[in-house]
Short mmCIF file of C-alpha atoms in Angstrom, two decimals:
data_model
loop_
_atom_site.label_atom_id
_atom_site.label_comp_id
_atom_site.label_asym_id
_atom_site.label_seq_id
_atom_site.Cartn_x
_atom_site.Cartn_y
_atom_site.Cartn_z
CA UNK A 80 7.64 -17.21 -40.35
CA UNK A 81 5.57 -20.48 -40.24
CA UNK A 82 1.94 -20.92 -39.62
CA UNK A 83 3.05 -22.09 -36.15
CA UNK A 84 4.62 -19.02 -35.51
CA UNK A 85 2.34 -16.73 -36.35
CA UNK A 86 -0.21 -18.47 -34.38
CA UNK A 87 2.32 -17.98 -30.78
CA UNK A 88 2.85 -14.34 -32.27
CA UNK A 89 -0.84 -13.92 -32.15
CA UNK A 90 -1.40 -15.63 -28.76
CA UNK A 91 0.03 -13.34 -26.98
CA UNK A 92 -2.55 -10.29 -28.16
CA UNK A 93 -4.99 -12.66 -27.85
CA UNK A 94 -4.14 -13.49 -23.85
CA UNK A 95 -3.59 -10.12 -23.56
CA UNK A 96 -7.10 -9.16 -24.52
CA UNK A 97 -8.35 -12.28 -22.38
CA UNK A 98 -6.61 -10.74 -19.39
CA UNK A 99 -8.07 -7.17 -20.08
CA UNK A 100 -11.37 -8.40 -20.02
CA UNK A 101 -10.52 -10.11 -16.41
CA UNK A 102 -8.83 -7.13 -15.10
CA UNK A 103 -12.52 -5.37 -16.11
CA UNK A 104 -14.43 -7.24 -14.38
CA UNK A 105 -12.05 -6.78 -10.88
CA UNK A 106 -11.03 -3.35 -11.61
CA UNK A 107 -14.84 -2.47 -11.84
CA UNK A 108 -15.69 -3.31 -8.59
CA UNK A 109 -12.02 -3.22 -6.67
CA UNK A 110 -12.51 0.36 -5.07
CA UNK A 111 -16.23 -0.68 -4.21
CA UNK A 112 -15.44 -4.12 -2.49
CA UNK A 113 -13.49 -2.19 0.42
CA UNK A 114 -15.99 0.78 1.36
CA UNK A 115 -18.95 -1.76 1.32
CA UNK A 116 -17.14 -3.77 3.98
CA UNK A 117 -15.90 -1.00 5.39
CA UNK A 118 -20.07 0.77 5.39
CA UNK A 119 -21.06 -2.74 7.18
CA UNK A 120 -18.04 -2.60 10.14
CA UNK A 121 -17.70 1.08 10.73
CA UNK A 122 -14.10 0.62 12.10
CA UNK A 123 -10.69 0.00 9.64
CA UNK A 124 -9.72 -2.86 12.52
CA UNK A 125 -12.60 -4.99 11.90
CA UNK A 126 -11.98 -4.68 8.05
CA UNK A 127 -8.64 -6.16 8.24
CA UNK A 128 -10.25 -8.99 10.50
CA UNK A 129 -12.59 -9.68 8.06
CA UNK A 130 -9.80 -9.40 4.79
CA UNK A 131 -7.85 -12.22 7.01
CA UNK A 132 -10.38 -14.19 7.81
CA UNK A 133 -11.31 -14.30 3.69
CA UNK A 134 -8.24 -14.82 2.94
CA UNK A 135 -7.39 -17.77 5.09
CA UNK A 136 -10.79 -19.24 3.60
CA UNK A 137 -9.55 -18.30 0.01
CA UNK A 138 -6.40 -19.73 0.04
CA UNK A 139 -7.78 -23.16 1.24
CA UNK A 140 -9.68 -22.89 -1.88
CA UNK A 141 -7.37 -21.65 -4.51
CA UNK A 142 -4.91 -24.96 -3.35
CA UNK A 143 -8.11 -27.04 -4.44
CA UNK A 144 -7.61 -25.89 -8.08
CA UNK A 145 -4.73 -27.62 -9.29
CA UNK A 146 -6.54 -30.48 -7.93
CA UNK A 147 -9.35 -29.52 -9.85
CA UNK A 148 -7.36 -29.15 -13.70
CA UNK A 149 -6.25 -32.55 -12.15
CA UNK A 150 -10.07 -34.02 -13.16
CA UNK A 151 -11.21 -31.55 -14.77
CA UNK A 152 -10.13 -30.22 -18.83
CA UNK A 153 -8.21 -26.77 -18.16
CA UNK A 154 -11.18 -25.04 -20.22
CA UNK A 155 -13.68 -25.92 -18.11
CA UNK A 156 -11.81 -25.27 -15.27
CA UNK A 157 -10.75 -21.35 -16.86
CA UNK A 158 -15.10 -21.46 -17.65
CA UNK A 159 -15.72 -22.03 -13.94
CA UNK A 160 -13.53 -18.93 -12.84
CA UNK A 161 -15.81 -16.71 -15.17
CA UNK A 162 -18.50 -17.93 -14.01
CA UNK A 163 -17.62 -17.55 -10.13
CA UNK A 164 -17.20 -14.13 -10.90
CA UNK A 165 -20.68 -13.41 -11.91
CA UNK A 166 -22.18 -15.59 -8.55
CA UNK A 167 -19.57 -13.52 -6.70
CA UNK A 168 -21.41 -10.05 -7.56
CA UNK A 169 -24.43 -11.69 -6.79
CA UNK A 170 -23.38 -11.99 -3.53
CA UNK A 171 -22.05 -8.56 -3.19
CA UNK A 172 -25.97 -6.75 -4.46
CA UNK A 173 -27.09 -8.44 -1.28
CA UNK A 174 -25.78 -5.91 1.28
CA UNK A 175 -25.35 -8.28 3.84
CA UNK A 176 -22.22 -9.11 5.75
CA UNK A 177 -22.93 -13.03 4.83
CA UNK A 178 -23.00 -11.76 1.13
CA UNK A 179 -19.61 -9.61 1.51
CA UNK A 180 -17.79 -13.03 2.91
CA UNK A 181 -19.58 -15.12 0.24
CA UNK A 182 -18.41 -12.43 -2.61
CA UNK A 183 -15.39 -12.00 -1.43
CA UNK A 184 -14.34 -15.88 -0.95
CA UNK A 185 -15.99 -16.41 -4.31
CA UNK A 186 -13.84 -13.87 -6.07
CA UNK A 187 -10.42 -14.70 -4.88
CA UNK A 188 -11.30 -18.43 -6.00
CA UNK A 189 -12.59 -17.20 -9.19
CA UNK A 190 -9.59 -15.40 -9.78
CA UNK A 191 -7.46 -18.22 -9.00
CA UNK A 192 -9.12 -21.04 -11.58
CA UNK A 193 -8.45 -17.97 -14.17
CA UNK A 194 -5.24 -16.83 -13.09
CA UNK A 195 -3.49 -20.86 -12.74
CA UNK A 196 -4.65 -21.40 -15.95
CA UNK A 197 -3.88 -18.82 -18.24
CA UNK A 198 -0.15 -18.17 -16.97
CA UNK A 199 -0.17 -22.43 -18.42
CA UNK A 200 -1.85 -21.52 -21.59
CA UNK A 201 0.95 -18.81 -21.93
CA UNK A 202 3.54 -20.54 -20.93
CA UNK A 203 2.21 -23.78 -23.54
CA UNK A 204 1.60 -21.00 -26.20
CA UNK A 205 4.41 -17.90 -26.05
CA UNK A 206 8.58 -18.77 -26.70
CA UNK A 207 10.17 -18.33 -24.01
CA UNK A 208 12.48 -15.78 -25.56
CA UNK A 209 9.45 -14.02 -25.99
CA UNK A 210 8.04 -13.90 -22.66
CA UNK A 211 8.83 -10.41 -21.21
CA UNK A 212 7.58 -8.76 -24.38
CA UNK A 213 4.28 -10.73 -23.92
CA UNK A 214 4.05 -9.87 -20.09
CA UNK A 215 4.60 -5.95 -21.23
CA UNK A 216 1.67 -6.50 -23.67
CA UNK A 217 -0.60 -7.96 -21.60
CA UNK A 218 0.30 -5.55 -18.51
CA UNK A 219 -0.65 -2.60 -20.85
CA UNK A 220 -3.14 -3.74 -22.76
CA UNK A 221 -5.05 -3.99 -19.16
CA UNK A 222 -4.05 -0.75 -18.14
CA UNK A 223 -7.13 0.76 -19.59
CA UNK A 224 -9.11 -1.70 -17.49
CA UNK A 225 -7.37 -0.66 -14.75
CA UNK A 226 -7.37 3.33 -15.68
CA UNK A 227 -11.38 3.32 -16.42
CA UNK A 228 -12.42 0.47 -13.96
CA UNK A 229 -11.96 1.66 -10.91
CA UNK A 230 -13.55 5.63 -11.29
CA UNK A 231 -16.72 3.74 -13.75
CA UNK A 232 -17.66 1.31 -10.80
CA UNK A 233 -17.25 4.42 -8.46
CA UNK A 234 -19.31 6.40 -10.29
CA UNK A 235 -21.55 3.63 -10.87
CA UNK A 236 -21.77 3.19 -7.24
CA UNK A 237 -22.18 6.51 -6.16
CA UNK A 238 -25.29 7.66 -9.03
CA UNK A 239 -27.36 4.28 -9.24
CA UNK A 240 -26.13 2.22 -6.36
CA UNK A 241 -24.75 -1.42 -5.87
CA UNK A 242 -26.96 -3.07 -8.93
CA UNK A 243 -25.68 -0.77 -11.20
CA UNK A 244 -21.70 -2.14 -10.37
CA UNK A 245 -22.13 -5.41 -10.14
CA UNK A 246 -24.40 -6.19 -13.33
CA UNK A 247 -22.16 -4.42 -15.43
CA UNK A 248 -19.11 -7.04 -14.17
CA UNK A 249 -21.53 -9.49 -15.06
CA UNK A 250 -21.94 -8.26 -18.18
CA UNK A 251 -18.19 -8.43 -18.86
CA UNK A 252 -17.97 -11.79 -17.55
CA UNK A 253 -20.43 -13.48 -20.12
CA UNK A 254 -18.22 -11.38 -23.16
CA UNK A 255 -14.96 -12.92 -21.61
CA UNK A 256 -17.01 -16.47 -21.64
CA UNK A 257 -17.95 -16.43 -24.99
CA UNK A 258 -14.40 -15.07 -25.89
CA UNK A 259 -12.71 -17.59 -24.18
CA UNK A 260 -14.22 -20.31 -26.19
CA UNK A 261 -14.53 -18.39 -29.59
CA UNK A 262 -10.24 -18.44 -29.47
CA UNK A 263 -10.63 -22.32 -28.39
CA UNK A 264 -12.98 -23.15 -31.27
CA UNK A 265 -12.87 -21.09 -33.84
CA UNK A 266 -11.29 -21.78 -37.17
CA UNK A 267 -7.69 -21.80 -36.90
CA UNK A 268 -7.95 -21.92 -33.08
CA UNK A 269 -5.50 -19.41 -31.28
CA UNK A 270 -5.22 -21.55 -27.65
CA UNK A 271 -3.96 -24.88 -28.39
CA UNK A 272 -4.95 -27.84 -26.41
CA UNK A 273 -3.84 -28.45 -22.86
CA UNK A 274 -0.72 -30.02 -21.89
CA UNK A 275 0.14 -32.05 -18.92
CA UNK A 276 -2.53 -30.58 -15.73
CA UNK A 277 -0.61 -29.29 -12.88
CA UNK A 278 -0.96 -31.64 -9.38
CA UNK A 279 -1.18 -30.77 -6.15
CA UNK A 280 1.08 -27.65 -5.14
CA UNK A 281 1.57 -28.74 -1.27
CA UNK A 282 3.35 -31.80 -2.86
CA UNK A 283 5.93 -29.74 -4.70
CA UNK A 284 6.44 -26.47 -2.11
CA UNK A 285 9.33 -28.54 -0.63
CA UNK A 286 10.89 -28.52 -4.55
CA UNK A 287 10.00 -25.36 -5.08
CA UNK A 288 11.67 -23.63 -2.11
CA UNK A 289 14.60 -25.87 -2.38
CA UNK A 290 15.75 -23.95 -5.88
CA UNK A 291 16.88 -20.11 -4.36
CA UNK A 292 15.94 -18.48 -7.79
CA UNK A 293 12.17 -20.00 -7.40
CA UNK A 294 12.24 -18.94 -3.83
CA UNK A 295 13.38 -15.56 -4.26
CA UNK A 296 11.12 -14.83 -7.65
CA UNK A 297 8.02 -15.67 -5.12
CA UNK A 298 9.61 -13.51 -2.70
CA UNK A 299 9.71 -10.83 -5.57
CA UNK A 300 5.84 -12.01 -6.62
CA UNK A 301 4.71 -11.33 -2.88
CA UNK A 302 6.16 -8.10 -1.96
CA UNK A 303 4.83 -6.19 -4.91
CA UNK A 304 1.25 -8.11 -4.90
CA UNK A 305 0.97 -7.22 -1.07
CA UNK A 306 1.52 -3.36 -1.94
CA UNK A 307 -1.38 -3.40 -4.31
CA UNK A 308 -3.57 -5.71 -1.95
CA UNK A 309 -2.97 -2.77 0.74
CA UNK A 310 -3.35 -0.03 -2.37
CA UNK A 311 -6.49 -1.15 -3.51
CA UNK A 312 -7.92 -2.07 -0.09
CA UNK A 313 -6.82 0.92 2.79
CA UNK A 314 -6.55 3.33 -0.02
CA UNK A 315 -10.16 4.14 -0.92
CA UNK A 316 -10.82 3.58 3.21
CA UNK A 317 -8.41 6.25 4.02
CA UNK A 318 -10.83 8.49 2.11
CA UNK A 319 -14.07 7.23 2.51
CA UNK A 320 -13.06 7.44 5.98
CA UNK A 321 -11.70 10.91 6.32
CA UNK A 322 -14.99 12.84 4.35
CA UNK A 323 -13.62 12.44 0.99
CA UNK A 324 -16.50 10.81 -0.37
CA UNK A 325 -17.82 7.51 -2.42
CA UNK A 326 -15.98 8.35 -5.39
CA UNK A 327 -12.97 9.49 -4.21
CA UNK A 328 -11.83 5.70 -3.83
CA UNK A 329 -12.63 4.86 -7.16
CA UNK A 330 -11.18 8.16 -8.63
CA UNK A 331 -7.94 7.58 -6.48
CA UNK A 332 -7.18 3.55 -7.72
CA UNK A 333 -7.77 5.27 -11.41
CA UNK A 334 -5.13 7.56 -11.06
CA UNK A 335 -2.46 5.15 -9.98
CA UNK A 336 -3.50 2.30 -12.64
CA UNK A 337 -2.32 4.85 -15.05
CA UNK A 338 1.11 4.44 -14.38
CA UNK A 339 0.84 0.94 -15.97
CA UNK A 340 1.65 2.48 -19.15
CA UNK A 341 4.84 3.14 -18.17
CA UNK A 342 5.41 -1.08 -18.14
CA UNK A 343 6.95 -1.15 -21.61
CA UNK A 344 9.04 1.49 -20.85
CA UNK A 345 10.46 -0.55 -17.53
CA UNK A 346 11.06 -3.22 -19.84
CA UNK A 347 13.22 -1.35 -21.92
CA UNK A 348 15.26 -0.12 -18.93
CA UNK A 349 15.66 -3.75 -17.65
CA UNK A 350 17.13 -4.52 -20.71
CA UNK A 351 19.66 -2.06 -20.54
CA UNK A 352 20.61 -1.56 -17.11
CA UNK A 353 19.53 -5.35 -16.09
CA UNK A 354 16.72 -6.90 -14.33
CA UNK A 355 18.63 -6.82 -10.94
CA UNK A 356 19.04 -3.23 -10.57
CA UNK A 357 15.69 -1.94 -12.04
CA UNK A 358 13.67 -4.19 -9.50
CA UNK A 359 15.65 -3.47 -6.25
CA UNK A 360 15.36 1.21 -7.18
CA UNK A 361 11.27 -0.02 -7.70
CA UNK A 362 10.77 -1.62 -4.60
CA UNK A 363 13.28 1.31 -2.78
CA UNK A 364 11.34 3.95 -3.98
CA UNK A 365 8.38 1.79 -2.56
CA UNK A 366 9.72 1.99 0.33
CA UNK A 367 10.48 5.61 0.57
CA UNK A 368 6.93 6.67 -0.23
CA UNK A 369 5.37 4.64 1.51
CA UNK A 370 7.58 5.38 4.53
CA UNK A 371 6.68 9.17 4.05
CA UNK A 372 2.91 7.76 3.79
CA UNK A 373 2.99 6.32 7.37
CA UNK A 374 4.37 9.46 8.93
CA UNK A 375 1.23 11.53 7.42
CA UNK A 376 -1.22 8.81 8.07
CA UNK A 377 -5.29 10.00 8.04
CA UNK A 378 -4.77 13.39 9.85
CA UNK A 379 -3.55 14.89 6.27
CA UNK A 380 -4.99 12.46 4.12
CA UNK A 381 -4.58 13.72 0.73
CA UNK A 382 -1.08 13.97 1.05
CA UNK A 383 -0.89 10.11 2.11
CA UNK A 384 -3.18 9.62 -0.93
CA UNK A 385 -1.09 11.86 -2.61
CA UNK A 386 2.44 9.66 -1.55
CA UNK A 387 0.92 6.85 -2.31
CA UNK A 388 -0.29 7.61 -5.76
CA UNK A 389 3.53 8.34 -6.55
CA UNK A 390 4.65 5.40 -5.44
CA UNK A 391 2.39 3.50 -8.12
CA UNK A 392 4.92 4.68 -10.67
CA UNK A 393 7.10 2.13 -9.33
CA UNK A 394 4.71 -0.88 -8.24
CA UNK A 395 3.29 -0.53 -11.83
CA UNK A 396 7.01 -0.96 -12.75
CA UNK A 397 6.78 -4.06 -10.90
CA UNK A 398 3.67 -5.71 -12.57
CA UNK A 399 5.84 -5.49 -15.63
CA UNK A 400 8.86 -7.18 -14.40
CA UNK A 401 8.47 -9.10 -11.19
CA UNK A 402 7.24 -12.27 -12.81
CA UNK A 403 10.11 -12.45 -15.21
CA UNK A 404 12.53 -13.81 -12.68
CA UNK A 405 10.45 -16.93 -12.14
CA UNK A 406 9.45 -17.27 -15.44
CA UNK A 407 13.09 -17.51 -16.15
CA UNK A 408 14.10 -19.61 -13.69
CA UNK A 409 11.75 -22.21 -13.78
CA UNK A 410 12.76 -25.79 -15.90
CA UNK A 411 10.44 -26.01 -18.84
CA UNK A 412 9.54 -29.94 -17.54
CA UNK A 413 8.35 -28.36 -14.18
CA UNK A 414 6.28 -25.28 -15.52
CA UNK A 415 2.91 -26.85 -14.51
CA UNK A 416 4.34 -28.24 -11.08
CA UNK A 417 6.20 -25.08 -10.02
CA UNK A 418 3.11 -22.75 -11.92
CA UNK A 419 1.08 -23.57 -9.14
CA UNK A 420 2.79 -23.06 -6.10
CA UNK A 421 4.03 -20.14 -7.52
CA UNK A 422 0.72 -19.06 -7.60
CA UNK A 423 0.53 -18.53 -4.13
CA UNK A 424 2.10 -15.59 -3.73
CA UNK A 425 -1.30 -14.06 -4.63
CA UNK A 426 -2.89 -16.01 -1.42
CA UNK A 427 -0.25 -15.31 0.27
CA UNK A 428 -0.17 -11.52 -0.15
CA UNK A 429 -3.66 -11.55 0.50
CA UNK A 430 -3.48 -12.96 3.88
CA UNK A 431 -0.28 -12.19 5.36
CA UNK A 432 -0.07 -8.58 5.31
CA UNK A 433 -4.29 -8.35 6.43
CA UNK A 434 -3.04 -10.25 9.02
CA UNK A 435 -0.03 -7.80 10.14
CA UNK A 436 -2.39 -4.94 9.55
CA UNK A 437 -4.96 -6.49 12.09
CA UNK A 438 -2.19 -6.37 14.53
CA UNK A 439 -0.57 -2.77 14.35
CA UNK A 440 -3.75 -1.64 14.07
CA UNK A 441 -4.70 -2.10 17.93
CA UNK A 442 -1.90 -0.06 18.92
CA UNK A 443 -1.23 2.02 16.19
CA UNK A 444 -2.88 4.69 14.09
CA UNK A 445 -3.59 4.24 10.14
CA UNK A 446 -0.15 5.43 8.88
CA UNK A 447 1.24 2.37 10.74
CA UNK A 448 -0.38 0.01 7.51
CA UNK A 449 2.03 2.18 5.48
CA UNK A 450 4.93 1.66 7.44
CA UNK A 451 4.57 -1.83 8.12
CA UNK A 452 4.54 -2.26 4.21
CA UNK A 453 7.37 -0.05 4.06
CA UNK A 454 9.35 -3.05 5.94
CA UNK A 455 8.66 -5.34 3.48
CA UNK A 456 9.19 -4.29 0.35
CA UNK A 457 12.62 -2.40 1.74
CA UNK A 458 13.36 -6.28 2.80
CA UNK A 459 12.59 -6.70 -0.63
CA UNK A 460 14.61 -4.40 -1.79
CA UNK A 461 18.07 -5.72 -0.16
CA UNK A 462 17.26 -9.73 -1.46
CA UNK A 463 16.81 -8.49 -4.69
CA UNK A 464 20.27 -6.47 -5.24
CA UNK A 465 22.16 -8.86 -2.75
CA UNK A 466 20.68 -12.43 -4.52
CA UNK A 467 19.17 -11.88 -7.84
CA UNK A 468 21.64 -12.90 -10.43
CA UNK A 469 23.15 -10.48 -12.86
CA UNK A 470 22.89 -12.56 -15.98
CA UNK A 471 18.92 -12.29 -15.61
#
């Protein structure tokens, strides 16, 4: 193999390791995020209010960034997600609801700048050939993140407070920085320069929508990010709500980021029984558990917990293949257009089912979050058998 090739064999470790470091910094704080909002509301109602109302904020936000790689170099714009995390847990040591919104709306944006630009960098830097191997890697890779992040910031929490959390994601953010640009620089530099900078994404959604492989891969994209926005969110509420205690949340999102091991062994499935079936049994067993979730709700909430922590096996299935059908499907001249309205389906998942949950919840008890997911990833379910093609 060439020097060339060697270098897009390494890249994908090396975005991998890049992404772990991300997932660190979020996984370290994600089961502390929704009990400190939850500690300032008292009431599981006013939390979703508040998740909507961030979300409508964030997404406002996240559409400026393709704007923003439009003026500004794709490094600096990657640098400037870093660094929004850090000012984001700033926020959060503040205990104030201001500082929650503030953290919260600086986080999702954060994310965004880093999220838009590595899946270019990949996409610029790994064959396409290659592509579900290098999703596989980079899925586990971060499952230790994932596995460690969510019980350390709980413990964290729960032993020397807030401080304690949020300095440590700092900490994590300035070794990602100085990664970042080490791989840029260095001799023999792994990420190659930038090529063409997205544009706007509300000037290519019509595009976009009007290809049925695009539109159903961000269908895909949403369903499964909108399970782990509810995971990650009403999980650790359920039992910080019920007596269960501060770590409980963190020790719960620990247990079901395990099952992201298991993403290399999807992705040997998918390629023997096909891409089509394995996604459409994940999002039905979704479905199932979470159905049998709902019906146990808070008055036996450690079997909900319990439910839900089996239906991980298949959402972590998920995280290893639901991006493949897009990255598939999309036309290698359109990868930075169709990149970022792809994108949204992070937004999007954010927003739309906090919204729904805001809703049931005034007549409903807390199983009905469950159920109401149930509905969409069974819809899921049926688009994916009935539309996704075989040959994928």
């Amino acid at each position: 193999m060439d020097g060339g090739g060697r270098v897009k064999a390494k890249s994908a470790y090396v975005f991998a390791l890049l992404y772990t470091l991300e997932s660190t910094i979020r996984a370290l704080v994600s089961s502390i995020i929704p009990i400190t909002a939850y500690e300032l509301l008292k009431d599981e109602q006013r939390v979703s209010v508040l998740y909507t109302c961030v979300s409508i904020a964030s997404l406002l936000g996240t559409l400026t960034v393709p704007m923003l790689i439009a003026f500004m170099a794709r490094r600096r714009v990657y640098s400037l997600g870093v660094v929004g995390f850090a000012l984001a847990s700033l926020a959060f040591v503040t205990s104030t609801i201001e500082g929650q919104v503030a953290g919260m709306f600086l986080r999702v944006v954060a994310n965004s700048c880093v999220s838009v630009v590595l899946s270019l960098y990949i996409m610029d830097n790994v064959p396409k050939t290659e592509l579900v191997k290098a999703e596989s890697i980079r899925l586990s890779m971060s499952t230790v993140a994932w596995t460690l992040g969510p019980f350390s910031g709980g413990w964290l929490y729960a032993n020397y407070g807030l401080w304690a959390v949020h300095g440590t994601a700092i900490g994590v953010a300035a070794i990602l920085y100085a990664l970042f640009w080490y791989f840029r620089m260095g001799e023999g530099a792994v990420i190659k320069a930038a090529k063409a900078p997205p544009v706007n994404p509300a000037k290519n959604f019509a595009r976009f929508f009007r290809q049925p492989r695009l539109s159903l891969a961000w269908f895909i994209a949403f369903a499964r990010s909108a399970f782990w926005t509810m995971y990650f969110v009403y999980g650790p509420i359920l039992l910080v709500s019920t007596g269960q205690g501060k770590m409980a949340g963190g020790i719960f999102l620990s247990l079901g980021n395990i099952m992201l091991f298991s993403t290399l062994i999807w992705a040997k499935i998918a390629r023997k029984i096909g891409l089509r079936i394995s996604i459409s049994v994940c999002f039905a067993g979704l479905t199932l558990f979470l159905l049998a979730a709902g019906y146990f709700g808070n008055d036996f909430p450690l079997v909900s917990a319990g439910l839900l922590l089996a239906a991980t096996v298949f959402g972590s299935a998920l995280d290893g293949l639901g991006s493949t059908p897009f990255l598939r499907a999309v036309k290698p001249r359109e990868r930075a257009e169709m990149t970022s309205v792809y994108r949204t389906f992070l937004d999007f998942s954010d927003l739309l089912p906090q919204l729904a949950f805001s809703v049931v919840l005034l007549f409903f008890g807390f199983g009905s979050i469950f159920v109401t997911m149930a509905v969409l990833t069974g819809a899921a379910a049926f688009l994916t058998w009935r539309y996704l093609p075989k040959s994928m």
